Amino acid sequence: MTVPVVHSLRDQIREHIVEGIVSGRWKPGERIVERRIATELEVSQTPVREALRELESLRLIESAPNKGVRVRNLTAADLEESYPVRAGLEQIAAELAAERLAADCSALEPHVTALYEADRHADGTAQVRHTVAFHRELVKAAGNGVLLHTWEGLGIEVFTALSIRWLGTVQKSYAEEHQDLVEAFRRRDPEIGALVKAHVLGCAPRA
């Protein structure tokens, strides 16, 4: 049974805006009007402002005096910047989680199964969702709250989606690489940290 995840109002608004950017509703350089979003979602402007501030910290949008908030014109180089940081964090996570995942990979396996299905149907949305979910479970398995908070602060889901949808860096197969990582955990590969790091760096868009 899947336990429903309860999101704060700010998180829901943030997801709404992110989906709008990723889907192309708001294009690079286009203005995002705070009042319009508040009216559309039937909420006050305060949580909308909070959500926009959070997205600005992720460098997804930018604000300027008398010009409002606009979607940043992100390049491959911009998107690529977060990957070495993410790779380092996931290397640490893999090393911390190695024993736990060697004994039980059940948190990772459903996402590999889902990725095989997504690959089969060339479903980019599902590929993004389950790729990110796989890596989130890997980081969670490290059992380090600071590490997880830092990883989530990189906006992994947003940048993964933008890398694929804006730059066309979609792979033919996501499942096989992730299956290889599961098998490496199971066999207690002493190089698991390096394997995970190389995997993440291999997914980075190229400027």
mmCIF file of C-alpha atoms in Angstrom:
data_model
loop_
_atom_site.group_PDB
_atom_site.id
_atom_site.type_symbol
_atom_site.label_atom_id
_atom_site.label_comp_id
_atom_site.label_asym_id
_atom_site.label_seq_id
_atom_site.Cartn_x
_atom_site.Cartn_y
_atom_site.Cartn_z
ATOM 1 C CA MET A 1 0.000 0.000 0.000
ATOM 2 C CA THR A 2 1.377 3.419 -0.952
ATOM 3 C CA VAL A 3 1.279 6.002 1.807
ATOM 4 C CA PRO A 4 0.136 9.372 0.465
ATOM 5 C CA VAL A 5 2.682 12.166 0.807
ATOM 6 C CA VAL A 6 1.400 15.342 2.428
ATOM 7 C CA HIS A 7 2.913 18.480 0.913
ATOM 8 C CA SER A 8 2.757 21.975 2.351
ATOM 9 C CA LEU A 9 0.908 24.648 0.396
ATOM 10 C CA ARG A 10 4.217 26.229 -0.560
ATOM 11 C CA ASP A 11 5.482 22.880 -1.879
ATOM 12 C CA GLN A 12 2.331 22.408 -3.951
ATOM 13 C CA ILE A 13 2.709 25.879 -5.446
ATOM 14 C CA ARG A 14 6.394 25.262 -6.104
ATOM 15 C CA GLU A 15 5.563 22.021 -7.941
ATOM 16 C CA HIS A 16 2.890 23.840 -9.969
ATOM 17 C CA ILE A 17 5.381 26.486 -11.078
ATOM 18 C CA VAL A 18 8.116 23.946 -11.806
ATOM 19 C CA GLU A 19 5.741 21.878 -13.928
ATOM 20 C CA GLY A 20 4.784 25.044 -15.804
ATOM 21 C CA ILE A 21 8.425 25.807 -16.548
ATOM 22 C CA VAL A 22 9.377 22.252 -17.473
ATOM 23 C CA SER A 23 6.309 21.813 -19.697
ATOM 24 C CA GLY A 24 6.979 25.074 -21.512
ATOM 25 C CA ARG A 25 4.017 27.053 -20.203
ATOM 26 C CA TRP A 26 6.546 29.639 -19.032
ATOM 27 C CA LYS A 27 9.449 29.841 -21.449
ATOM 28 C CA PRO A 28 12.990 31.064 -20.732
ATOM 29 C CA GLY A 29 12.922 34.827 -20.280
ATOM 30 C CA GLU A 30 9.161 34.938 -19.725
ATOM 31 C CA ARG A 31 7.741 36.782 -16.733
ATOM 32 C CA ILE A 32 5.934 34.874 -13.971
ATOM 33 C CA VAL A 33 3.262 37.044 -12.355
ATOM 34 C CA GLU A 34 2.825 36.333 -8.646
ATOM 35 C CA ARG A 35 -0.700 37.739 -8.456
ATOM 36 C CA ARG A 36 -1.862 35.704 -11.443
ATOM 37 C CA ILE A 37 -0.644 32.439 -9.897
ATOM 38 C CA ALA A 38 -2.315 33.296 -6.588
ATOM 39 C CA THR A 39 -5.610 33.958 -8.373
ATOM 40 C CA GLU A 40 -5.338 30.811 -10.471
ATOM 41 C CA LEU A 41 -4.665 28.597 -7.436
ATOM 42 C CA GLU A 42 -7.042 30.523 -5.157
ATOM 43 C CA VAL A 43 -4.384 31.215 -2.538
ATOM 44 C CA SER A 44 -2.843 34.327 -1.036
ATOM 45 C CA GLN A 45 0.287 35.820 -2.548
ATOM 46 C CA THR A 46 2.417 34.966 0.505
ATOM 47 C CA PRO A 47 2.956 31.229 -0.213
ATOM 48 C CA VAL A 48 3.416 32.043 -3.916
ATOM 49 C CA ARG A 49 6.143 34.516 -2.971
ATOM 50 C CA GLU A 50 7.777 31.893 -0.731
ATOM 51 C CA ALA A 51 7.707 29.310 -3.521
ATOM 52 C CA LEU A 52 9.224 31.779 -5.991
ATOM 53 C CA ARG A 53 11.956 32.676 -3.504
ATOM 54 C CA GLU A 54 12.819 28.993 -3.165
ATOM 55 C CA LEU A 55 12.976 28.559 -6.948
ATOM 56 C CA GLU A 56 15.212 31.615 -7.185
ATOM 57 C CA SER A 57 17.619 29.972 -4.726
ATOM 58 C CA LEU A 58 17.748 27.018 -7.149
ATOM 59 C CA ARG A 59 18.644 29.502 -9.932
ATOM 60 C CA LEU A 60 15.594 28.445 -11.913
ATOM 61 C CA ILE A 61 14.121 31.939 -11.939
ATOM 62 C CA GLU A 62 15.563 35.403 -11.412
ATOM 63 C CA SER A 63 14.159 38.680 -10.156
ATOM 64 C CA ALA A 64 15.166 42.251 -10.836
ATOM 65 C CA PRO A 65 13.882 45.593 -9.475
ATOM 66 C CA ASN A 66 10.920 46.887 -11.495
ATOM 67 C CA LYS A 67 11.109 43.873 -13.809
ATOM 68 C CA GLY A 68 9.515 41.182 -11.665
ATOM 69 C CA VAL A 69 10.329 37.490 -11.787
ATOM 70 C CA ARG A 70 11.377 35.720 -14.973
ATOM 71 C CA VAL A 71 12.386 32.215 -15.980
ATOM 72 C CA ARG A 72 16.154 32.073 -16.338
ATOM 73 C CA ASN A 73 17.696 31.393 -19.731
ATOM 74 C CA LEU A 74 19.518 28.298 -18.546
ATOM 75 C CA THR A 75 22.235 26.828 -20.745
ATOM 76 C CA ALA A 76 23.774 23.367 -20.739
ATOM 77 C CA ALA A 77 26.676 24.870 -18.768
ATOM 78 C CA ASP A 78 24.265 26.151 -16.096
ATOM 79 C CA LEU A 79 22.602 22.759 -15.764
ATOM 80 C CA GLU A 80 25.935 20.951 -15.774
ATOM 81 C CA GLU A 81 27.241 22.875 -12.743
ATOM 82 C CA SER A 82 25.207 20.934 -10.195
ATOM 83 C CA TYR A 83 26.317 17.488 -11.370
ATOM 84 C CA PRO A 84 29.845 17.357 -9.847
ATOM 85 C CA VAL A 85 28.362 18.450 -6.502
ATOM 86 C CA ARG A 86 25.571 15.902 -6.779
ATOM 87 C CA ALA A 87 28.062 13.193 -7.797
ATOM 88 C CA GLY A 88 30.197 13.878 -4.737
ATOM 89 C CA LEU A 89 27.194 13.749 -2.414
ATOM 90 C CA GLU A 90 25.932 10.508 -3.928
ATOM 91 C CA GLN A 91 29.384 8.943 -3.697
ATOM 92 C CA ILE A 92 29.358 9.633 0.052
ATOM 93 C CA ALA A 93 25.764 8.368 0.297
ATOM 94 C CA ALA A 94 26.609 5.135 -1.519
ATOM 95 C CA GLU A 95 29.543 4.453 0.781
ATOM 96 C CA LEU A 96 27.452 5.138 3.893
ATOM 97 C CA ALA A 97 24.528 3.059 2.594
ATOM 98 C CA ALA A 98 26.602 0.173 1.214
ATOM 99 C CA GLU A 99 25.973 -2.349 3.990
ATOM 100 C CA ARG A 100 22.296 -1.488 4.322
ATOM 101 C CA LEU A 101 21.640 -1.791 0.593
ATOM 102 C CA ALA A 102 23.740 -4.948 0.290
ATOM 103 C CA ALA A 103 21.331 -6.557 2.731
ATOM 104 C CA ASP A 104 18.145 -5.054 1.289
ATOM 105 C CA CYS A 105 17.700 -3.247 -2.046
ATOM 106 C CA SER A 106 13.905 -3.283 -1.918
ATOM 107 C CA ALA A 107 13.733 0.532 -1.834
ATOM 108 C CA LEU A 108 15.557 0.740 -5.168
ATOM 109 C CA GLU A 109 14.140 -2.217 -7.079
ATOM 110 C CA PRO A 110 10.612 -0.885 -7.836
ATOM 111 C CA HIS A 111 12.135 2.129 -9.578
ATOM 112 C CA VAL A 112 14.342 -0.072 -11.751
ATOM 113 C CA THR A 113 11.274 -2.103 -12.729
ATOM 114 C CA ALA A 114 9.400 1.114 -13.525
ATOM 115 C CA LEU A 115 12.351 2.369 -15.574
ATOM 116 C CA TYR A 116 12.310 -0.745 -17.760
ATOM 117 C CA GLU A 117 8.657 0.016 -18.486
ATOM 118 C CA ALA A 118 9.376 3.696 -19.111
ATOM 119 C CA ASP A 119 12.263 2.832 -21.438
ATOM 120 C CA ARG A 120 10.054 0.432 -23.366
ATOM 121 C CA HIS A 121 7.493 3.181 -24.024
ATOM 122 C CA ALA A 122 10.015 6.031 -24.344
ATOM 123 C CA ASP A 123 8.122 7.786 -21.547
ATOM 124 C CA GLY A 124 10.368 10.719 -20.668
ATOM 125 C CA THR A 125 8.202 11.869 -17.763
ATOM 126 C CA ALA A 126 8.348 8.458 -16.085
ATOM 127 C CA GLN A 127 12.067 8.191 -16.787
ATOM 128 C CA VAL A 128 12.672 11.442 -14.925
ATOM 129 C CA ARG A 129 10.351 10.537 -12.052
ATOM 130 C CA HIS A 130 11.810 7.105 -11.358
ATOM 131 C CA THR A 131 15.421 8.094 -11.994
ATOM 132 C CA VAL A 132 15.129 10.829 -9.384
ATOM 133 C CA ALA A 133 13.202 8.543 -7.004
ATOM 134 C CA PHE A 134 15.912 5.857 -7.294
ATOM 135 C CA HIS A 135 18.638 8.315 -6.380
ATOM 136 C CA ARG A 136 16.588 9.838 -3.569
ATOM 137 C CA GLU A 137 16.142 6.374 -2.037
ATOM 138 C CA LEU A 138 19.874 5.760 -2.383
ATOM 139 C CA VAL A 139 20.660 8.982 -0.519
ATOM 140 C CA LYS A 140 17.992 8.269 2.120
ATOM 141 C CA ALA A 141 19.556 4.850 2.732
ATOM 142 C CA ALA A 142 22.704 6.607 3.960
ATOM 143 C CA GLY A 143 20.749 7.593 7.071
ATOM 144 C CA ASN A 144 22.263 11.081 7.176
ATOM 145 C CA GLY A 145 19.761 13.926 7.402
ATOM 146 C CA VAL A 146 22.279 16.643 6.534
ATOM 147 C CA LEU A 147 23.320 14.775 3.403
ATOM 148 C CA LEU A 148 19.710 14.270 2.297
ATOM 149 C CA HIS A 149 18.804 17.921 2.946
ATOM 150 C CA THR A 150 21.826 19.124 0.965
ATOM 151 C CA TRP A 151 21.058 16.751 -1.919
ATOM 152 C CA GLU A 152 17.415 17.836 -2.089
ATOM 153 C CA GLY A 153 18.518 21.475 -2.024
ATOM 154 C CA LEU A 154 20.195 20.988 -5.403
ATOM 155 C CA GLY A 155 16.814 20.743 -7.131
ATOM 156 C CA ILE A 156 17.691 17.376 -8.669
ATOM 157 C CA GLU A 157 14.259 16.687 -10.129
ATOM 158 C CA VAL A 158 14.001 20.089 -11.771
ATOM 159 C CA PHE A 159 17.425 19.990 -13.371
ATOM 160 C CA THR A 160 17.064 16.369 -14.483
ATOM 161 C CA ALA A 161 13.787 17.223 -16.195
ATOM 162 C CA LEU A 162 15.188 20.364 -17.794
ATOM 163 C CA SER A 163 18.295 18.532 -19.005
ATOM 164 C CA ILE A 164 16.097 16.017 -20.789
ATOM 165 C CA ARG A 165 13.286 18.235 -22.061
ATOM 166 C CA TRP A 166 15.172 21.410 -22.929
ATOM 167 C CA LEU A 167 18.418 19.923 -24.153
ATOM 168 C CA GLY A 168 17.269 16.558 -25.442
ATOM 169 C CA THR A 169 19.774 14.587 -23.353
ATOM 170 C CA VAL A 170 17.382 11.665 -23.128
ATOM 171 C CA GLN A 171 18.980 8.230 -23.012
ATOM 172 C CA LYS A 172 17.535 5.184 -24.722
ATOM 173 C CA SER A 173 17.866 3.127 -21.567
ATOM 174 C CA TYR A 174 17.830 4.324 -17.978
ATOM 175 C CA ALA A 175 16.951 0.977 -16.424
ATOM 176 C CA GLU A 176 20.115 -0.951 -17.254
ATOM 177 C CA GLU A 177 22.483 1.522 -15.598
ATOM 178 C CA HIS A 178 20.386 1.548 -12.444
ATOM 179 C CA GLN A 179 20.102 -2.242 -12.462
ATOM 180 C CA ASP A 180 23.911 -2.357 -12.615
ATOM 181 C CA LEU A 181 24.090 -0.195 -9.484
ATOM 182 C CA VAL A 182 21.653 -2.459 -7.623
ATOM 183 C CA GLU A 183 23.780 -5.473 -8.522
ATOM 184 C CA ALA A 184 26.935 -3.661 -7.389
ATOM 185 C CA PHE A 185 25.355 -3.003 -3.989
ATOM 186 C CA ARG A 186 24.271 -6.639 -3.720
ATOM 187 C CA ARG A 187 27.737 -8.026 -4.411
ATOM 188 C CA ARG A 188 29.272 -5.515 -1.965
ATOM 189 C CA ASP A 189 31.459 -3.981 -4.648
ATOM 190 C CA PRO A 190 34.264 -2.111 -2.816
ATOM 191 C CA GLU A 191 34.200 0.558 -5.541
ATOM 192 C CA ILE A 192 30.480 1.309 -5.152
ATOM 193 C CA GLY A 193 31.090 4.959 -4.290
ATOM 194 C CA ALA A 194 33.182 5.503 -7.400
ATOM 195 C CA LEU A 195 30.631 3.627 -9.535
ATOM 196 C CA VAL A 196 27.786 5.858 -8.355
ATOM 197 C CA LYS A 197 29.879 9.003 -8.863
ATOM 198 C CA ALA A 198 30.789 7.978 -12.422
ATOM 199 C CA HIS A 199 27.150 7.152 -13.147
ATOM 200 C CA VAL A 200 25.945 10.602 -12.041
ATOM 201 C CA LEU A 201 28.685 12.444 -13.930
ATOM 202 C CA GLY A 202 27.818 10.429 -17.027
ATOM 203 C CA CYS A 203 24.277 11.828 -16.905
ATOM 204 C CA ALA A 204 25.370 15.476 -16.979
ATOM 205 C CA PRO A 205 24.422 17.578 -20.014
ATOM 206 C CA ARG A 206 27.387 18.719 -22.073
ATOM 207 C CA ALA A 207 27.963 22.402 -22.685
#
